[in-house]
Coordinates of C-alpha atoms and ligand atoms in Angstrom, one line a residue:
X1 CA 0.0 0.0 0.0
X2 CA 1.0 3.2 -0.9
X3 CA -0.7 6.8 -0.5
X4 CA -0.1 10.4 0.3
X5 CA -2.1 13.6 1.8
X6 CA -1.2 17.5 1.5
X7 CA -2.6 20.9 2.7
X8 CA -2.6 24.3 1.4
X9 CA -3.6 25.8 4.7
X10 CA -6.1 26.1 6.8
X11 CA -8.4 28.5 8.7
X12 CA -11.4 30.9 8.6
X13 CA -12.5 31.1 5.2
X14 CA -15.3 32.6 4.5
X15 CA -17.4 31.4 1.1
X16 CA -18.1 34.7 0.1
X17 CA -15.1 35.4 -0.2
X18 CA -13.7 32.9 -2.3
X19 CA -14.8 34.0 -5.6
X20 CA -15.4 31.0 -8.1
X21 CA -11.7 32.2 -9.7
X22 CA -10.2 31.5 -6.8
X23 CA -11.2 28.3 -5.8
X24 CA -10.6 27.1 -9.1
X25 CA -7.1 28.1 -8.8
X26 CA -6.7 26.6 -5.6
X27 CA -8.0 23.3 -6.7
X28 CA -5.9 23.0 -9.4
X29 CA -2.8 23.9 -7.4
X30 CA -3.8 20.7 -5.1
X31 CA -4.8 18.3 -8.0
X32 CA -1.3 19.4 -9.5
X33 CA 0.6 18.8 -6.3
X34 CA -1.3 15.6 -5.1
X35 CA -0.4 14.2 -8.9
X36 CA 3.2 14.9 -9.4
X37 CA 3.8 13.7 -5.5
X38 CA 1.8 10.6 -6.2
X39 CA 3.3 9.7 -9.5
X40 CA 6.8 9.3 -7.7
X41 CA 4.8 6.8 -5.9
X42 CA 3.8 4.9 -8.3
X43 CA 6.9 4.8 -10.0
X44 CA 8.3 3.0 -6.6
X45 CA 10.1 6.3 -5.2
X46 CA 10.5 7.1 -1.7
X47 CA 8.4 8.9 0.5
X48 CA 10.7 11.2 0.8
X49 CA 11.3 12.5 -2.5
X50 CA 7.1 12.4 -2.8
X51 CA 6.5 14.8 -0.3
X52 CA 9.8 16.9 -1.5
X53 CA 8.0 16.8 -4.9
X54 CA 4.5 18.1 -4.1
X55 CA 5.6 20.7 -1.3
X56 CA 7.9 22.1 -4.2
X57 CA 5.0 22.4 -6.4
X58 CA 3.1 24.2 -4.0
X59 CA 5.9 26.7 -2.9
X60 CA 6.0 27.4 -6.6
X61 CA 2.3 28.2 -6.6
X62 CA 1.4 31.7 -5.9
X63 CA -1.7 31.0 -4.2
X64 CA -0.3 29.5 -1.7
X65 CA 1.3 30.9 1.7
X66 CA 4.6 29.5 1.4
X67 CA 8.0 30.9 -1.2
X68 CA 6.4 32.3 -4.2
X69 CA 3.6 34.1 -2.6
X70 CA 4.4 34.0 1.4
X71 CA 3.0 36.0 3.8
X72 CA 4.7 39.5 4.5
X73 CA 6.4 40.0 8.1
X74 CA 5.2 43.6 9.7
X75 CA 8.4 45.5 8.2
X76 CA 7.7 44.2 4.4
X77 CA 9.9 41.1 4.1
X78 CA 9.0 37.4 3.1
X79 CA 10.6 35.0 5.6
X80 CA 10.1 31.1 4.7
X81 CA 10.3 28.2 7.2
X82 CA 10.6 24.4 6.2
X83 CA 11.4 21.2 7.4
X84 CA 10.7 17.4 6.7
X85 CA 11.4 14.5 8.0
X86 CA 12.0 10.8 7.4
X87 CA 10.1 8.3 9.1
X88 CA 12.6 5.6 8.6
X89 CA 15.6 6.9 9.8
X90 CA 14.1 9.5 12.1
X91 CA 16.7 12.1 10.5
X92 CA 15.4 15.4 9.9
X93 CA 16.0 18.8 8.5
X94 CA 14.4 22.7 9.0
X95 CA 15.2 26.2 7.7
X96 CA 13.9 28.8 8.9
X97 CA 13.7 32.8 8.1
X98 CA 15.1 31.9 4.9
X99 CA 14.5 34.9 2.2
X100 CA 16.7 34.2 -1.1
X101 CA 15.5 30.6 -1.9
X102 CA 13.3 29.5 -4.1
X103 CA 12.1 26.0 -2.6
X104 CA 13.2 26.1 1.3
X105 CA 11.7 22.5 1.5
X106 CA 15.0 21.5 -0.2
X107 CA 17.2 23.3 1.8
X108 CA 15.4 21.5 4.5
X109 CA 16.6 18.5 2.7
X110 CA 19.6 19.2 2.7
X111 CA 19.9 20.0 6.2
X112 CA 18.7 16.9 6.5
X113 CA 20.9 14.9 4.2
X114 CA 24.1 16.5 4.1
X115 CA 25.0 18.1 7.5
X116 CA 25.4 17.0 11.0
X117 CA 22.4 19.5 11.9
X118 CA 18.9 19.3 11.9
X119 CA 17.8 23.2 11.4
X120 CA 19.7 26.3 10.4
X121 CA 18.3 29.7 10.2
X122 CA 18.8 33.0 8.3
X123 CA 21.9 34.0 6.8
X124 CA 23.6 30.4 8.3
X125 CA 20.9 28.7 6.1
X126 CA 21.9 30.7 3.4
X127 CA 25.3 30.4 3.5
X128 CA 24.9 26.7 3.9
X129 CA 22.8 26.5 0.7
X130 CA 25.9 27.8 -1.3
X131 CA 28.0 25.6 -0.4
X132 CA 25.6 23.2 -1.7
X133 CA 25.4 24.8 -5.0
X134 CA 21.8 26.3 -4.3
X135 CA 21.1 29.1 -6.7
X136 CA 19.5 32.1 -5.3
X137 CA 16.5 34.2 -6.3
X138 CA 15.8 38.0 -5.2
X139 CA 13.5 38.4 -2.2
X140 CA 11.2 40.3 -4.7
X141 CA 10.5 36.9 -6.5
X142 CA 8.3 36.0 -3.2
X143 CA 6.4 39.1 -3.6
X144 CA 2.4 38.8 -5.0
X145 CA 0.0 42.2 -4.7
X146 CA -2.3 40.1 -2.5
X147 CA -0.5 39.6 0.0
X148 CA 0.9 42.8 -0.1
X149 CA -2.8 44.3 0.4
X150 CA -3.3 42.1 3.1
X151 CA -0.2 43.2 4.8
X152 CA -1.5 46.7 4.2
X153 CA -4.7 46.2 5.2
X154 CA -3.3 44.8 9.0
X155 CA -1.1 47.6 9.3
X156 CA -3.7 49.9 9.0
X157 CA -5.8 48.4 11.5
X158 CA -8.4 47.2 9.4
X159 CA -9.7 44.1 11.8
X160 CA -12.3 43.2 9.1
X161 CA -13.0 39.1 9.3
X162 CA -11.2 38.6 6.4
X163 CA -8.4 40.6 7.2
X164 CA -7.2 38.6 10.3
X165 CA -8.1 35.1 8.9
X166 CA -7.6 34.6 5.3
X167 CA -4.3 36.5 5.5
X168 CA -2.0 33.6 6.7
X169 CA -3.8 31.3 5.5
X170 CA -2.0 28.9 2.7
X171 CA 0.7 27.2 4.6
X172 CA 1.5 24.2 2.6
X173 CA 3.0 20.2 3.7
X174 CA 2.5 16.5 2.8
X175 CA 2.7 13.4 4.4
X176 CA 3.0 10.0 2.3
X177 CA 4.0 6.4 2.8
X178 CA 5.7 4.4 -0.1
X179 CA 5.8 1.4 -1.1
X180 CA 8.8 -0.1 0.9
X181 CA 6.6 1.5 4.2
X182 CA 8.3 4.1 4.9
X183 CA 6.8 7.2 6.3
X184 CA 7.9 11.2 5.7
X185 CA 6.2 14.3 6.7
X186 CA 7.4 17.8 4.8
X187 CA 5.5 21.5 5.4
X188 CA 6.6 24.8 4.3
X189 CA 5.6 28.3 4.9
X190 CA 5.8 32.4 4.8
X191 CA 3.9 31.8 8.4
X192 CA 1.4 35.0 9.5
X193 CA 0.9 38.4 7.8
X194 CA 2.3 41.1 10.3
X195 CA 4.7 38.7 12.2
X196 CA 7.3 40.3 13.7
X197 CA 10.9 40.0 11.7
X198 CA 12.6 36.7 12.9
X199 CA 9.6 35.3 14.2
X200 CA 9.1 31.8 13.8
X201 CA 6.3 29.7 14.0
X202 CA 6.0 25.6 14.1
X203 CA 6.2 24.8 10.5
X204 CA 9.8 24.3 10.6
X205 CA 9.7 23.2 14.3
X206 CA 10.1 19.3 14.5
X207 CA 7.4 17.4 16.4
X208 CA 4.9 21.2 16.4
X209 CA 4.4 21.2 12.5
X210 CA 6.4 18.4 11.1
X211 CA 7.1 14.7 12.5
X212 CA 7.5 11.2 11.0
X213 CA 8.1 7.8 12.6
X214 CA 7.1 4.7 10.7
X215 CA 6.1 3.3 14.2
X216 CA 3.7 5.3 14.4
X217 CA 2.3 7.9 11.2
X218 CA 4.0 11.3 9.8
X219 CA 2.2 14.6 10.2
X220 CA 1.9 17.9 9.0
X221 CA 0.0 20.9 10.7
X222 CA -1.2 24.2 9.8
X223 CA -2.4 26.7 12.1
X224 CA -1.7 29.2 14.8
X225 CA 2.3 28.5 15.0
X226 CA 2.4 29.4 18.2
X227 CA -0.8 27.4 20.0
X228 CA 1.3 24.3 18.0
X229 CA 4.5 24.6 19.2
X230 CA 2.8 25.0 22.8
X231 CA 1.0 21.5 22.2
X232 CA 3.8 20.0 20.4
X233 CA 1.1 18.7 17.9
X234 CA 2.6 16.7 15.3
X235 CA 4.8 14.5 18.0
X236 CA 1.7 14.3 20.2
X237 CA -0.4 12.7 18.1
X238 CA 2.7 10.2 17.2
X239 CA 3.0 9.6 20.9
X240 CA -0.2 9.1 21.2
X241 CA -0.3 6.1 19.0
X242 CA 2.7 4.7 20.0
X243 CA 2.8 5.2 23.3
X244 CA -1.0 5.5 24.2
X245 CA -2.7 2.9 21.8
X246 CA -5.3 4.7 19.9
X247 CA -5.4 4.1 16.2
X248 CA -4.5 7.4 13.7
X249 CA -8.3 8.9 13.5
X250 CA -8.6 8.8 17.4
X251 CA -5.7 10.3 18.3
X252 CA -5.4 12.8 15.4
X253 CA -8.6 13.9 16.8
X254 CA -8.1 14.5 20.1
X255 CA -5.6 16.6 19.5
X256 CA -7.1 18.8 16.9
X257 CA -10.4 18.8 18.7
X258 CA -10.2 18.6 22.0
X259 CA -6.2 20.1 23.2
X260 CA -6.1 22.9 20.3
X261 CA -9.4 24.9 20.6
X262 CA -9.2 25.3 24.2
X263 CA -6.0 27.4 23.5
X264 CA -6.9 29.3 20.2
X265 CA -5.2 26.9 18.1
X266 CA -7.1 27.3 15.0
X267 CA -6.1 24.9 12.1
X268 CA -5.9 21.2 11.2
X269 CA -3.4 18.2 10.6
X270 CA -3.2 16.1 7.6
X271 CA -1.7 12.3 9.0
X272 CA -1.2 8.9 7.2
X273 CA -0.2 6.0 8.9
X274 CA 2.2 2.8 7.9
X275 CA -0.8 0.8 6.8
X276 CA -2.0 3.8 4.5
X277 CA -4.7 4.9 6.9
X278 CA -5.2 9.0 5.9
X279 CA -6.8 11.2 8.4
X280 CA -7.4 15.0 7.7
X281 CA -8.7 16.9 10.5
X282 CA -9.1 20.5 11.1
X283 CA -11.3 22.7 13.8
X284 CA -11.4 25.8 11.6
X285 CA -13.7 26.4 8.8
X286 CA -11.8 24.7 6.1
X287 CA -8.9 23.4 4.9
X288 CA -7.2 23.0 1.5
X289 CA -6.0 19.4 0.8
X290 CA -6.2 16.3 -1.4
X291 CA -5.3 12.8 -0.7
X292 CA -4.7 9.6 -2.7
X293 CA -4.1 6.2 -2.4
X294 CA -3.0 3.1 -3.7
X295 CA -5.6 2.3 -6.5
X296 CA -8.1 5.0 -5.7
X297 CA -9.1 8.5 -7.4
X298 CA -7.6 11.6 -5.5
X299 CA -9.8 13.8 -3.3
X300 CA -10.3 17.3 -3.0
X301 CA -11.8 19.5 -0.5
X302 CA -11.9 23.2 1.2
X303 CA -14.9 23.0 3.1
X304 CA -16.2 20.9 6.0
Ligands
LIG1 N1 1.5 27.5 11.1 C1 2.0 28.6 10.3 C2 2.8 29.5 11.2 O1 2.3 29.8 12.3 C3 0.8 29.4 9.7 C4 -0.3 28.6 9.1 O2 -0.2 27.4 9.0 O3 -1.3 29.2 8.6 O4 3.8 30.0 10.8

């Protein structure tokens, strides 16, 4: 069995807001991410490289909250977190406050693969990269006039619905299990419009955004950073599994539904287990994802 899951955020969003446009480019960004991540799947590639390939295709995608089109910090800037890990090995890398690279879910990789460390921030990320050979792109490639309006929109103190919720909305991540059984977890991110320079949220924060062990399932979150890294979601709900019993559904939903909203922690989870089991759970208003498995059709949702 083989399968994989991935997010484009998750939040408040309001219907009337999405204009038919819109969700039509959001649903093809998904369809195009959940295909070329499942394809190296099929083809007998590794979990890893699956999620790698999808959360690449999203960062690409300017409708999404993470490297082409991230969030703005309060002072203007794009600042991109990332991380994955692998299941198997339990190795795993993170960037984070990245701003000259195009994909930061492969410098997370190579955190991962070729150094002794498991995350690196800033201009220590960056200087890393080059000695990998990573080419670099201007911070204005990030840049997209909608986010800039909803940066412009929080600094002047418009607390319109829309204006708090849909702005950081967009985070991306997978989760997939191949078909040698093992797991790996990747999410990626510009993290909340208005956040204050250098902050970081749990995206690139192993066992809060990101966390794979094929005892147990791989996970990626979205949400409030900072309720997740607080709850420690994406290891909890591992623990909880291996250490507690429940099977992937119940404990992906106690903690989504029961420790998170208590604390504010809007968002959601997407999870698969080593048997294939996917579980997508979120206590916000929606959530962009799509999954696919082993010899069924992929499925697409935003809503509840
Ligand atoms: N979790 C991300 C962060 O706090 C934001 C999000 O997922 O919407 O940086």
């Amino acid at each position: 069995m083989f399968g994989m899951a991935i997010h484009g955020g998750a939040g408040t969003l309001p219907r009337a807001d999405m204009s038919a446009e819109a969700e039509r480019r959001y649903r093809a960004g998904l369809q195009e991410a959940i295909d070329a991540g499942f394809a190296v799947l099929e083809e007998g590639g590794t979990s890893v490289d699956a999620v790698t390939r999808a959360v690449m295709l999203l960062e690409d995608n300017p409708v999404f909250n993470a490297a082409k089109g991230a969030v703005f910090t309060l002072d203007g800037r794009n600042e991109l977190d990332a991380s994955i890990m692998d299941g198997s090995t339990l190795k795993a890398g993170a960037v984070c406050g990245v701003t000259r690279i195009r994909n930061p879910v492969t410098l997370a990789r190579a955190v991962m693969e070729k150094s002794p460390h498991v995350m690196l921030a800033g201009v220590g990320a960056e200087e890393f990269a080059s000695t990998q050979g990573f080419s670099f792109v201007p911070p204005s490639y990030f840049h997209t006039p909608e986010r800039w309006r909803q940066l412009e929109r929080i600094r002047g103190g418009d607390a319109g619905l829309s204006a708090l919720t849909i702005s950081h909305i967009g985070t991306v991540g997978a989760v997939a299990l191949d078909i040698h059984g093992g797991l790996a977890a990747a999410t990626s991110t510009g993290g909340m419009t208005g956040k204050r320079y250098q902050r970081i949220g749990d995206s690139p924060i192993i066992g809060a955004g990101t966390y794979a062990d094929n005892r147990s399932c791989a996970v990626s979150a979205t949400g409030h950073g900072e309720v997740f890294i607080r709850t420690v979601v994406a290891h909890d709900i591992c623990s909880r599994m291996r250490f507690g019993g429940r099977d992937i559904g119940t404990a992906v939903r106690e903690v989504v539904l029961e420790e998170l909203p208590p604390l504010g922690g809007e968002g959601g989870v997407i999870a698969i287990d080593a048997r294939g089991e996917i579980v997508i759970e979120f206590n916000s208003q929606g959530m962009f994802r799509a999954s696919r498995r082993q010899g069924e059709l992929a499925q697409i949702g935003i809503y509840a």
